[in-house]
Coordinates of C-alpha atoms in Angstrom, one line a residue:
Chain A
M91 CA 0.1 0.1 0.0
P92 CA 1.5 3.3 -1.3
D93 CA 1.4 6.1 1.2
I94 CA -0.2 8.9 0.4
K95 CA 1.3 12.3 0.9
P96 CA -0.8 14.9 2.8
D97 CA -0.2 17.9 0.4
T98 CA -1.4 15.5 -2.7
M99 CA -4.2 14.6 -1.0
T100 CA -5.1 18.4 -0.2
E101 CA -4.7 19.3 -3.6
T102 CA -6.9 16.6 -5.5
G103 CA -9.5 17.0 -2.5
R104 CA -10.1 20.8 -3.5
A105 CA -10.9 19.6 -7.0
P106 CA -14.5 21.0 -7.5
G107 CA -17.2 18.0 -8.2
V108 CA -15.3 15.5 -6.2
T109 CA -15.6 17.7 -3.1
S110 CA -19.3 18.0 -3.6
A111 CA -20.3 15.0 -4.7
P112 CA -22.4 12.8 -2.3
R113 CA -21.0 9.6 -1.2
G114 CA -23.1 7.2 -3.4
A115 CA -22.1 9.3 -6.5
D116 CA -18.2 8.9 -5.4
H117 CA -18.9 5.1 -5.2
A118 CA -20.2 5.5 -9.0
N119 CA -17.3 7.5 -10.0
A120 CA -14.9 4.9 -8.4
R121 CA -16.1 2.0 -10.4
P122 CA -14.7 3.1 -13.8
G123 CA -11.4 3.6 -12.0
V124 CA -11.1 0.0 -11.1
A125 CA -8.0 -0.7 -13.8
K126 CA -6.1 2.3 -12.7
A127 CA -3.7 2.3 -9.6
P128 CA -5.8 2.4 -6.1
R129 CA -4.0 5.5 -5.3
Q130 CA -6.4 7.3 -8.0
R131 CA -9.3 6.2 -6.2
R132 CA -8.5 7.1 -2.7
H133 CA -7.5 10.6 -4.1
R134 CA -11.2 10.9 -5.2
G135 CA -13.0 9.9 -2.1
H136 CA -10.7 12.1 0.1
T137 CA -13.0 14.8 1.6
G138 CA -15.8 12.7 2.0
E139 CA -13.5 10.0 3.5
A140 CA -11.8 12.5 6.1
L141 CA -15.3 14.0 7.2
L142 CA -16.7 10.7 7.2
A143 CA -13.7 9.6 9.3
L144 CA -14.0 12.7 11.6
A145 CA -17.6 11.8 12.1
M146 CA -16.5 8.1 13.4
T147 CA -13.9 9.3 15.8
T148 CA -16.6 12.1 17.0
P149 CA -18.2 9.9 19.7
A150 CA -15.1 8.7 21.5
V151 CA -13.5 12.0 21.0
V152 CA -16.1 13.9 22.6
L153 CA -16.7 11.3 25.3
L154 CA -12.9 11.6 26.2
L155 CA -13.2 15.4 26.3
V156 CA -16.0 15.4 28.7
F157 CA -14.7 12.9 30.9
F158 CA -11.0 13.1 31.0
V159 CA -9.8 16.2 29.6
V160 CA -12.3 18.7 31.2
P161 CA -11.9 17.0 34.7
V162 CA -8.0 16.8 34.4
A163 CA -8.1 20.4 33.5
L164 CA -10.4 21.0 36.2
M165 CA -8.1 19.4 38.4
F166 CA -5.7 22.5 37.7
G167 CA -8.1 24.6 38.0
L168 CA -10.1 23.7 41.3
A169 CA -6.7 23.4 42.9
F170 CA -6.3 27.0 43.3
T171 CA -9.7 27.6 44.6
N172 CA -12.1 27.1 47.5
A173 CA -14.7 25.1 45.5
R174 CA -16.9 22.9 47.5
L175 CA -19.2 20.1 46.1
I176 CA -22.5 21.6 46.7
S177 CA -22.2 25.4 47.2
P178 CA -24.8 28.0 46.3
R179 CA -21.4 30.6 46.1
P180 CA -19.4 30.1 43.0
A181 CA -15.8 28.9 43.8
E182 CA -13.4 32.0 44.3
F183 CA -9.4 31.8 43.4
T184 CA -7.4 31.2 46.7
G185 CA -4.3 31.1 45.0
T186 CA -1.6 28.5 46.6
E187 CA -3.6 28.4 49.8
N188 CA -5.0 24.8 49.4
F189 CA -1.3 23.5 48.9
T190 CA 0.3 25.8 51.9
M191 CA -2.6 24.1 54.0
L192 CA -1.6 20.8 52.4
F193 CA 1.9 20.8 53.1
G194 CA 1.1 21.6 56.7
D195 CA -1.4 18.8 57.0
S196 CA -0.1 15.6 59.1
L197 CA -2.7 13.5 57.7
F198 CA -1.5 14.2 54.2
W199 CA 1.9 13.5 54.7
A200 CA 0.6 10.4 56.9
S201 CA -1.1 9.3 54.0
L202 CA 2.0 10.0 51.4
R203 CA 4.1 7.9 53.7
N204 CA 1.6 4.9 53.9
T205 CA 1.2 5.0 50.3
A206 CA 5.0 5.0 49.8
Y207 CA 5.3 2.2 52.0
F208 CA 2.7 0.2 50.4
A209 CA 4.3 0.7 46.9
V210 CA 7.7 0.2 48.0
V211 CA 7.1 -3.4 49.5
V212 CA 4.3 -4.3 46.7
V213 CA 5.8 -3.4 43.6
P214 CA 8.9 -5.5 44.0
V215 CA 7.2 -8.5 46.0
Q216 CA 4.6 -8.9 43.7
A217 CA 6.1 -8.3 40.3
G218 CA 8.9 -11.1 41.8
L219 CA 6.4 -13.6 43.0
A220 CA 4.4 -13.0 39.6
L221 CA 7.4 -14.1 38.3
V222 CA 8.1 -17.2 40.1
L223 CA 4.0 -18.4 39.4
A224 CA 4.9 -17.6 35.9
M225 CA 8.0 -20.0 35.6
L226 CA 6.4 -22.3 37.6
V227 CA 3.4 -23.0 35.1
N228 CA 5.5 -22.2 32.1
A229 CA 7.1 -25.6 32.8
K230 CA 5.9 -28.6 30.9
V231 CA 4.1 -30.1 33.4
R232 CA 0.8 -32.1 34.2
G233 CA -2.1 -29.6 34.9
R234 CA -0.4 -26.3 34.4
N235 CA -3.6 -25.0 32.9
F236 CA -5.3 -25.9 35.4
F237 CA -2.8 -24.4 38.2
R238 CA -2.9 -21.1 36.1
T239 CA -6.4 -20.7 36.1
V240 CA -6.7 -21.3 40.1
Y241 CA -3.9 -18.6 40.5
F242 CA -6.0 -16.6 38.3
I243 CA -9.0 -16.8 40.5
P244 CA -8.5 -14.0 42.7
V245 CA -8.0 -11.5 40.1
V246 CA -11.6 -11.8 38.6
T247 CA -12.9 -12.0 42.2
S248 CA -13.6 -8.2 43.1
M249 CA -11.4 -6.3 45.4
V250 CA -14.2 -5.6 47.5
V251 CA -15.4 -8.9 47.6
V252 CA -11.9 -9.8 48.7
S253 CA -11.3 -7.2 51.2
L254 CA -14.6 -8.5 53.4
L255 CA -13.2 -11.7 52.7
W256 CA -10.2 -11.2 54.2
R257 CA -11.7 -9.0 56.9
F258 CA -12.9 -12.2 58.1
I259 CA -9.6 -14.2 57.9
Y260 CA -8.0 -11.4 59.8
E261 CA -10.6 -11.3 62.7
P262 CA -9.2 -11.8 66.2
D263 CA -11.2 -15.0 66.0
G264 CA -10.9 -15.7 62.3
L265 CA -9.6 -18.2 60.1
L266 CA -5.7 -16.7 60.5
N267 CA -5.4 -16.7 63.9
Q268 CA -7.3 -20.4 64.6
L269 CA -4.9 -21.7 61.9
I270 CA -1.7 -20.1 63.7
S271 CA -2.9 -21.6 67.0
T272 CA -4.0 -25.1 65.7
V273 CA -0.7 -25.3 63.6
S274 CA 1.6 -24.5 66.7
F275 CA -0.7 -26.3 69.2
G276 CA -1.8 -23.2 70.9
A277 CA 1.7 -21.8 71.7
W278 CA 1.1 -19.0 69.6
E279 CA -1.4 -16.3 69.1
G280 CA -2.2 -14.1 66.6
T281 CA -3.1 -10.5 67.4
D282 CA -6.2 -8.1 65.8
W283 CA -4.5 -7.8 62.5
L284 CA -6.3 -4.5 61.1
N285 CA -6.5 -2.9 64.4
N286 CA -2.7 -3.3 65.5
P287 CA -1.2 0.0 63.7
S288 CA 2.1 -1.7 63.0
T289 CA 0.2 -4.9 61.4
A290 CA -2.8 -3.3 59.8
M291 CA -0.8 -2.2 56.8
P292 CA 1.1 -5.1 56.2
A293 CA -2.1 -7.5 56.4
I294 CA -3.6 -5.5 53.5
M295 CA -0.5 -5.9 51.6
I296 CA -0.4 -9.6 51.6
M297 CA -3.9 -9.4 50.8
S298 CA -3.2 -7.2 47.7
I299 CA -0.7 -9.4 46.7
W300 CA -3.0 -12.4 46.9
Q301 CA -5.6 -10.8 45.1
A302 CA -3.4 -9.1 42.1
V303 CA -0.6 -11.6 41.4
G304 CA -2.1 -13.8 39.2
F305 CA -2.5 -10.7 36.9
H306 CA 1.0 -10.1 36.6
M307 CA 1.6 -13.6 36.2
V308 CA 0.0 -13.7 33.2
I309 CA 1.8 -11.1 32.0
W310 CA 5.0 -12.5 32.3
L311 CA 3.9 -15.8 31.2
A312 CA 3.3 -14.2 27.9
G313 CA 6.7 -12.4 28.2
L314 CA 8.1 -15.9 28.6
Q315 CA 6.4 -17.3 25.7
T316 CA 8.1 -15.0 23.5
I317 CA 11.6 -16.0 24.1
P318 CA 12.7 -18.2 21.1
G319 CA 13.4 -21.7 22.2
D320 CA 16.9 -21.9 20.3
L321 CA 17.9 -19.0 22.6
Y322 CA 17.9 -21.6 25.4
E323 CA 19.6 -24.3 23.4
A324 CA 22.5 -22.1 22.5
A325 CA 22.8 -21.2 25.6
A326 CA 22.8 -24.4 27.2
L327 CA 25.7 -25.7 24.6
D328 CA 27.8 -23.0 26.0
G329 CA 27.2 -24.6 29.2
A330 CA 24.9 -22.4 31.1
S331 CA 22.0 -23.7 33.3
G332 CA 19.8 -22.9 35.9
W333 CA 20.5 -19.5 37.6
R334 CA 23.0 -18.3 34.9
L335 CA 20.1 -19.3 32.0
F336 CA 17.7 -17.5 34.0
R337 CA 19.9 -14.3 34.2
N338 CA 21.7 -14.5 30.9
V339 CA 18.8 -15.5 28.6
T340 CA 15.2 -15.1 30.6
W341 CA 15.7 -11.8 32.4
P342 CA 17.1 -9.6 29.5
S343 CA 14.7 -11.0 27.1
L344 CA 12.0 -9.7 29.3
L345 CA 12.7 -6.2 29.0
Q346 CA 9.5 -4.9 27.7
T347 CA 7.3 -6.8 30.0
R348 CA 9.3 -5.6 32.6
T349 CA 8.2 -2.2 32.3
F350 CA 4.9 -2.8 31.6
V351 CA 4.6 -4.8 34.9
L352 CA 6.3 -2.4 36.9
I353 CA 4.5 0.5 35.7
T354 CA 0.8 -1.0 36.0
I355 CA 1.8 -2.4 39.7
T356 CA 3.3 1.0 41.1
I357 CA 0.1 2.9 39.4
A358 CA -1.9 0.2 41.0
A359 CA -0.1 0.8 44.4
F360 CA 0.0 4.3 44.4
S361 CA -4.0 4.2 43.7
L362 CA -4.8 2.2 46.8
F363 CA -8.2 2.7 47.8
T364 CA -10.9 -0.1 47.9
Q365 CA -8.9 -2.0 50.5
I366 CA -8.7 1.0 52.9
S367 CA -12.1 2.1 52.5
V368 CA -13.9 -1.6 53.2
M369 CA -11.4 -3.0 55.6
T370 CA -9.7 -0.1 58.0
Q371 CA -11.1 3.4 56.9
G372 CA -7.7 4.8 57.2
G373 CA -7.1 3.7 60.8
P374 CA -6.0 2.7 63.4
L375 CA -4.2 6.0 64.2
D376 CA -4.2 6.7 60.4
S377 CA -1.8 4.0 59.9
T378 CA -3.5 2.9 56.9
T379 CA -4.8 6.1 55.4
T380 CA -3.7 7.0 51.9
V381 CA -3.3 10.0 49.0
V382 CA -6.5 8.5 47.2
F383 CA -8.5 7.8 50.6
M384 CA -7.8 11.1 51.8
A385 CA -8.8 12.8 48.5
V386 CA -12.0 11.1 48.8
R387 CA -12.5 11.9 52.5
T388 CA -12.1 15.7 51.8
G389 CA -13.4 16.1 48.5
Y390 CA -16.6 13.8 48.6
E391 CA -17.1 13.5 52.4
Q392 CA -16.4 16.7 53.7
H393 CA -17.5 18.3 50.1
A394 CA -14.0 20.2 49.6
T395 CA -13.4 20.1 46.1
G396 CA -10.8 22.5 45.9
Y397 CA -8.4 21.1 48.6
A398 CA -9.0 17.3 47.2
A399 CA -8.0 18.9 43.6
A400 CA -4.9 20.0 45.4
V401 CA -4.4 16.6 47.1
S402 CA -5.1 14.7 43.4
L403 CA -2.8 17.4 41.7
V404 CA 0.1 16.3 43.9
F405 CA -1.0 12.7 43.2
F406 CA -1.0 13.0 39.4
V407 CA 2.5 14.9 39.7
I408 CA 4.0 11.9 41.7
V409 CA 2.4 9.2 39.8
L410 CA 3.7 10.9 36.5
T411 CA 7.1 11.4 37.6
I412 CA 7.4 7.6 38.6
S413 CA 5.9 6.3 35.4
L414 CA 8.3 8.6 33.2
V415 CA 11.3 7.8 35.8
Q416 CA 10.8 3.9 35.3
R417 CA 10.3 4.4 31.6
F418 CA 13.3 6.3 31.5
L419 CA 15.4 3.8 33.2
T420 CA 14.2 0.4 31.8
R421 CA 15.0 2.2 28.4
E422 CA 18.6 3.1 29.6
R423 CA 19.5 -0.2 30.1
A424 CA 18.6 -1.4 27.2
Chain B
M182 CA 26.1 -31.1 35.5
A183 CA 22.7 -31.9 33.2
V184 CA 21.6 -29.2 31.4
M185 CA 18.4 -27.6 33.2
T186 CA 15.6 -27.6 30.6
P187 CA 12.6 -27.9 31.8
T188 CA 12.0 -31.6 30.7
T189 CA 15.5 -32.9 31.9
L190 CA 15.1 -31.9 35.6
P191 CA 15.8 -34.6 38.0
L192 CA 13.0 -36.4 39.5
G193 CA 13.2 -34.8 43.1
R194 CA 13.1 -31.5 41.7
T195 CA 10.2 -31.9 39.4
L196 CA 8.2 -33.5 42.7
S197 CA 9.3 -30.4 45.1
L198 CA 8.4 -28.1 42.3
Q199 CA 4.9 -29.8 41.9
A200 CA 4.5 -29.7 45.6
V201 CA 5.4 -26.1 45.5
R202 CA 2.5 -25.7 42.9
V203 CA -0.1 -27.4 44.8
L204 CA 0.5 -25.7 48.0
L205 CA 0.0 -22.2 46.2
L206 CA -2.9 -23.7 44.4
L207 CA -4.3 -24.1 48.4
V208 CA -3.3 -20.6 48.9
F209 CA -5.2 -19.2 46.1
A210 CA -8.2 -21.5 46.2
F211 CA -9.0 -21.9 49.9
P212 CA -10.1 -18.1 50.8
I213 CA -12.7 -18.6 47.7
V214 CA -13.9 -22.2 48.6
F215 CA -14.2 -20.8 52.1
M216 CA -16.5 -18.3 51.1
F217 CA -18.8 -20.4 48.9
V218 CA -18.9 -23.1 51.6
S219 CA -19.7 -20.4 54.6
S220 CA -22.5 -18.8 52.2
F221 CA -24.3 -21.9 53.1
K222 CA -23.7 -22.4 57.1
P223 CA -25.3 -20.5 60.0
D224 CA -22.9 -18.3 61.9
A225 CA -22.2 -20.5 64.8
Q226 CA -21.4 -23.4 62.5
I227 CA -18.8 -21.4 60.7
F228 CA -16.8 -20.4 63.8
A229 CA -17.1 -23.7 65.2
D230 CA -15.7 -25.3 61.8
L231 CA -12.9 -23.0 61.8
T232 CA -10.3 -25.0 63.4
S233 CA -10.8 -27.9 61.2
W234 CA -11.0 -29.2 57.5
R235 CA -14.6 -28.7 57.9
A236 CA -14.3 -24.9 57.0
F237 CA -13.5 -26.0 53.3
V238 CA -16.4 -28.3 53.1
P239 CA -20.0 -27.9 52.7
V240 CA -21.0 -30.2 55.8
G241 CA -23.1 -30.1 58.5
D242 CA -26.1 -27.7 58.8
I243 CA -26.2 -26.7 55.2
S244 CA -28.9 -24.3 53.8
L245 CA -30.2 -21.2 51.6
D246 CA -31.1 -19.5 54.7
N247 CA -28.5 -16.9 54.6
Y248 CA -29.4 -16.0 50.9
R249 CA -32.9 -15.7 51.9
G250 CA -31.8 -13.2 54.7
V251 CA -29.9 -11.2 52.3
F252 CA -33.0 -10.5 50.0
D253 CA -35.0 -9.9 53.1
R254 CA -32.8 -7.2 54.2
V255 CA -31.6 -5.2 51.1
P256 CA -33.0 -4.8 47.4
A257 CA -30.2 -7.3 46.3
G258 CA -32.1 -8.3 43.3
R259 CA -32.4 -4.8 42.1
M260 CA -28.7 -4.2 42.8
L261 CA -27.8 -7.2 40.7
M262 CA -30.0 -6.0 37.7
N263 CA -28.2 -2.5 38.4
S264 CA -24.8 -4.1 38.1
I265 CA -25.9 -6.2 35.1
G266 CA -27.6 -3.2 33.4
V267 CA -24.4 -1.1 33.7
S268 CA -21.5 -3.3 32.6
T269 CA -23.6 -4.8 29.8
I270 CA -24.3 -1.5 28.2
T271 CA -20.9 0.1 28.9
V272 CA -19.4 -3.1 27.0
V273 CA -21.7 -2.7 24.1
L274 CA -21.2 1.0 24.0
G275 CA -17.7 0.6 24.6
I276 CA -17.2 -1.7 21.8
F277 CA -18.9 0.2 19.5
V278 CA -17.7 3.6 20.2
N279 CA -14.2 2.4 20.4
S280 CA -14.0 0.0 17.4
L281 CA -15.5 2.8 15.1
A282 CA -13.0 5.4 16.1
A283 CA -10.0 2.8 15.7
F284 CA -11.5 1.8 12.1
A285 CA -11.5 5.4 11.5
L286 CA -7.8 6.1 12.8
S287 CA -6.3 3.0 11.3
R288 CA -7.6 2.3 8.1
M289 CA -8.9 5.9 6.3
R290 CA -6.7 8.6 5.6
W291 CA -7.5 11.8 6.5
R292 CA -5.8 14.9 7.9
G293 CA -5.4 15.3 11.8
Q294 CA -5.5 11.2 12.4
R295 CA -1.9 11.5 13.9
V296 CA -2.6 14.2 16.5
I297 CA -5.9 12.5 17.7
L298 CA -4.1 8.8 17.7
T299 CA -1.3 10.6 19.9
G300 CA -3.6 12.5 22.0
I301 CA -6.0 9.3 22.7
I302 CA -2.6 7.2 23.6
A303 CA -1.3 9.8 25.8
T304 CA -4.6 9.8 28.1
L305 CA -3.5 6.3 28.9
I306 CA -0.7 7.4 31.4
V307 CA -3.4 9.1 33.7
P308 CA -5.1 6.7 36.2
F309 CA -8.8 7.5 37.1
E310 CA -8.2 7.9 40.4
T311 CA -6.1 11.1 40.0
F312 CA -9.3 12.9 38.3
A313 CA -12.0 11.1 39.9
L314 CA -12.6 14.1 42.7
P315 CA -12.8 16.8 40.2
L316 CA -15.0 14.5 37.9
V317 CA -17.5 14.5 40.9
W318 CA -17.9 18.0 40.9
W319 CA -18.2 18.3 37.0
I320 CA -20.8 15.6 36.7
N321 CA -22.8 17.5 39.4
K322 CA -23.1 20.5 36.7
L323 CA -23.7 18.5 33.9
P324 CA -27.2 18.7 32.1
W325 CA -29.6 15.9 31.1
L326 CA -32.8 15.7 29.3
E327 CA -35.3 13.8 31.2
M328 CA -38.9 12.5 30.2
Q329 CA -41.3 13.5 32.9
G330 CA -44.8 12.5 31.9
F331 CA -44.8 13.5 28.1
R332 CA -42.4 16.3 28.7
L333 CA -38.7 16.5 27.9
V334 CA -37.3 18.3 31.0
L335 CA -33.6 19.5 31.6
T336 CA -32.3 18.5 34.7
E337 CA -28.4 19.5 36.2
G338 CA -26.5 16.9 37.9
W339 CA -26.0 13.4 37.3
L340 CA -25.7 12.1 40.7
D341 CA -27.8 9.1 41.5
T342 CA -28.4 7.9 37.6
Y343 CA -27.5 5.2 35.2
Q344 CA -26.0 7.4 32.8
V345 CA -23.0 8.8 35.3
Q346 CA -22.0 5.1 35.8
V347 CA -21.8 4.3 32.2
L348 CA -20.8 7.1 30.2
P349 CA -17.5 8.1 31.8
F350 CA -16.4 4.8 30.9
V351 CA -17.4 4.2 27.4
A352 CA -14.5 5.7 25.5
N353 CA -11.2 4.0 26.4
A354 CA -8.0 4.9 25.0
F355 CA -6.6 1.3 26.0
S356 CA -9.9 -0.2 24.1
I357 CA -9.2 2.2 20.9
F358 CA -5.6 1.0 21.1
L359 CA -6.4 -2.5 21.2
F360 CA -8.6 -2.1 18.2
Y361 CA -6.3 -0.1 16.5
Q362 CA -3.6 -2.7 16.5
Y363 CA -6.1 -5.3 15.6
F364 CA -7.6 -3.7 12.8
S365 CA -4.1 -2.9 11.1
S366 CA -3.0 -6.7 11.1
I367 CA -6.3 -7.5 8.6
P368 CA -5.1 -7.0 5.1
R369 CA -6.2 -3.5 3.5
E370 CA -6.5 -5.4 0.1
L371 CA -10.2 -6.6 1.5
D372 CA -11.0 -2.9 1.7
E373 CA -9.9 -2.1 -1.5
A374 CA -12.0 -5.0 -3.1
A375 CA -15.3 -4.3 -1.2
R376 CA -14.8 -0.5 -2.3
V377 CA -14.8 -1.9 -6.0
D378 CA -17.7 -3.8 -5.2
G379 CA -19.5 -0.5 -3.9
A380 CA -19.2 -1.2 -0.4
S381 CA -19.2 2.5 1.8
W382 CA -16.8 3.0 4.6
F383 CA -19.6 1.9 7.3
G384 CA -20.0 -1.2 5.3
I385 CA -16.7 -2.4 5.3
Y386 CA -16.4 -1.5 9.0
R387 CA -19.4 -3.7 9.5
R388 CA -19.3 -6.6 7.1
I389 CA -15.7 -6.9 6.6
V390 CA -13.3 -5.5 9.6
M391 CA -15.8 -6.2 12.6
P392 CA -16.6 -10.2 11.7
L393 CA -12.6 -10.7 11.3
S394 CA -11.9 -8.9 14.8
G395 CA -13.7 -11.3 17.1
P396 CA -10.9 -11.9 19.1
A397 CA -10.1 -8.0 19.7
V398 CA -14.1 -7.6 20.5
A399 CA -13.7 -10.5 23.2
T400 CA -10.8 -8.8 24.6
V401 CA -12.2 -5.5 24.8
A402 CA -15.5 -6.9 26.1
I403 CA -13.6 -8.6 29.0
L404 CA -11.3 -5.6 29.6
T405 CA -14.6 -3.5 29.9
F406 CA -16.7 -5.9 31.6
L407 CA -14.5 -6.8 34.6
P408 CA -13.8 -2.9 35.9
A409 CA -17.4 -1.7 35.5
W410 CA -18.7 -5.4 37.2
N411 CA -15.9 -4.7 40.2
S412 CA -16.5 -0.8 40.1
Y413 CA -16.4 0.5 43.6
L414 CA -14.8 4.2 44.2
W415 CA -16.9 5.8 41.4
P416 CA -20.5 4.4 42.4
L417 CA -19.9 5.1 45.9
M418 CA -19.2 9.0 45.2
V419 CA -22.0 9.5 42.6
V420 CA -24.8 7.3 43.9
Q421 CA -26.7 7.7 47.1
S422 CA -29.9 5.8 46.2
E423 CA -30.7 2.0 46.5
E424 CA -32.7 2.5 43.2
Y425 CA -29.3 3.0 41.2
R426 CA -26.8 1.3 43.7
P427 CA -24.3 -1.6 42.0
V428 CA -23.6 -4.5 44.0
M429 CA -20.1 -3.5 45.0
V430 CA -21.3 -0.5 46.9
G431 CA -24.3 -2.4 48.0
I432 CA -22.1 -5.2 49.8
Q433 CA -20.1 -2.8 51.5
Y434 CA -23.4 -1.0 53.0
F435 CA -24.8 -4.4 53.9
F436 CA -21.3 -5.4 55.7
Q437 CA -22.0 -1.9 57.9
L438 CA -25.3 -2.5 59.0
N439 CA -24.9 -6.5 59.7
V440 CA -22.1 -8.5 60.9
A441 CA -23.9 -11.7 60.5
W442 CA -21.0 -13.2 58.4
G443 CA -22.9 -15.8 56.8
Q444 CA -25.3 -13.4 54.9
V445 CA -22.2 -11.5 54.0
M446 CA -20.5 -14.4 52.7
A447 CA -23.9 -15.4 50.7
Y448 CA -24.0 -11.9 49.2
A449 CA -20.0 -11.9 48.4
S450 CA -20.6 -15.2 46.4
M451 CA -23.9 -13.9 44.7
I452 CA -21.9 -11.2 43.1
T453 CA -18.8 -13.4 42.6
V454 CA -20.7 -16.4 40.7
P455 CA -21.7 -14.5 37.7
V456 CA -18.0 -13.4 37.0
L457 CA -16.2 -16.5 38.1
A458 CA -18.9 -18.3 35.8
L459 CA -17.8 -16.2 32.8
F460 CA -14.2 -16.7 33.6
L461 CA -14.6 -20.3 33.3
A462 CA -16.3 -20.6 30.8
F463 CA -14.2 -18.1 28.7
Q464 CA -10.9 -18.6 30.3
R465 CA -8.7 -18.5 27.3
A466 CA -10.3 -15.4 26.3
F467 CA -9.6 -13.9 29.5
I468 CA -6.2 -14.9 30.3
G469 CA -5.7 -14.1 26.4
S470 CA -6.9 -10.7 26.9
I471 CA -4.5 -9.8 29.9
A472 CA -1.7 -11.3 28.2
S473 CA -2.3 -9.1 25.2
A474 CA -2.7 -6.0 27.2
G475 CA 0.9 -7.0 28.7
V476 CA 2.4 -7.7 25.2
K477 CA 0.7 -4.7 23.2
G478 CA 1.1 -2.6 26.3

């Protein structure tokens, strides 16, 4: 298919008689041109084609404008106002007041700290475990499809359901503590996992990894299956085996997959909300409050849209910076 | 030392790896099994069974009482219908709107297509959570036409409606991207031949490109359905009344008014079974769609 240069397209597009021709007539004109190069036919339909193409993209573009571009722009705008969710008075410009307040807000720093804590633990652990699972089910063994399916089941289970289920598991007299005392013959006792400031966040981390690790297993698996078998054979002929095979063949071949896995887990980790909302409401002692949870609290429950927009803007900048840095770092190594 | 390809591992290691696989299987399956099993047991028995294998087997005083209890307490049927309706419409509209845009972007030639494509792809890096709160403020100001009796009335604000749960999630950059990729792999000669036969562009879309794009449609359907069914943060903020409430918000409210665990497990099972059944029926498509997301993203 020859590429058509835009300038030639405009020229023919301006030709009188073609531009105004209705689509039906255009087809009729196209018929005698069959013998000519396809390029010719394309030229004739240019203006009609452009208008039609524009019409076909319009629904998607309009929806993206209304539900993506406008709210993102609003986030930047509202962050510098005292806008409230429901208020008779119009929002007033307040300059950087929201940010001054935000950086002096200890809840904001706690949220940021907890979110970072969650991400720093969950990103490498979940990515690593997912890779281990992928390699376990990638081996040619009996029932590997069955294992893969079961490992994936939590992924299709909603995070709300998973959070409620694990609330029961973490109850003082719940499944986990019963298991601990049964296994240790009563020697050990668990704690009230979600009501203890030092265990609440780790408990949520474990559950989150349990729920999502199957997702990234599948992605690693897709990456593993793109590695050609002769690469392994060649390396094996050179005497590589086990760990060295992994380090010199598998790992470098997974560069693209790695970037994708890291970025998606990081963004998901920073967006931590559902688990907190269902399991702890940010407690105990603000030990599990997160940036998104705080934004929802202030912007929705307390109606302080302007302040929540400021929180969102900081969150936006952080997420964007991290994914750009990750993209840059993984690209550098290539 | 022997070459360590998967087929030549020593027997001992093969067996221990298989043991690891089975152990992990239990770790992933047991909480879900526990949920289903407990949904049939009275609370006293759920707790009594915790210390033994009975926790994971439907034995003892088995009944549907917990399910009846859920329907007695809340309009769970209504919420299930809300979620089914909202997710289905989001999927159907999403397939149509995004494939149409992708078709124009990948197969037709026009000015500005590069700009629009780049713009759409650029939206991918911004997670929904960052602009969810400004979006709440914004949809609270949007107008809507409503039928009241026989008159069309202009209303303001989309809180407590169905459209607020559907429309923001119809156009999706990732779906457009997946369709775009798939369409680009369908030979253009087919378009040319159809044009010769007098087909319109829309005819090519409807009768040639879409019928050949089954896998892409399945992928987009799955990747749209899952978040729509599981959506929580958004309806939590924009839907107040039980009339429009979807199941995930419904179960959270249900949990708050009642800690009868058996009933919570029954509700949880009810809203998990439809997705799980779909997953088990279309496993290959599910896992394939996630995998393609990774390879292409």
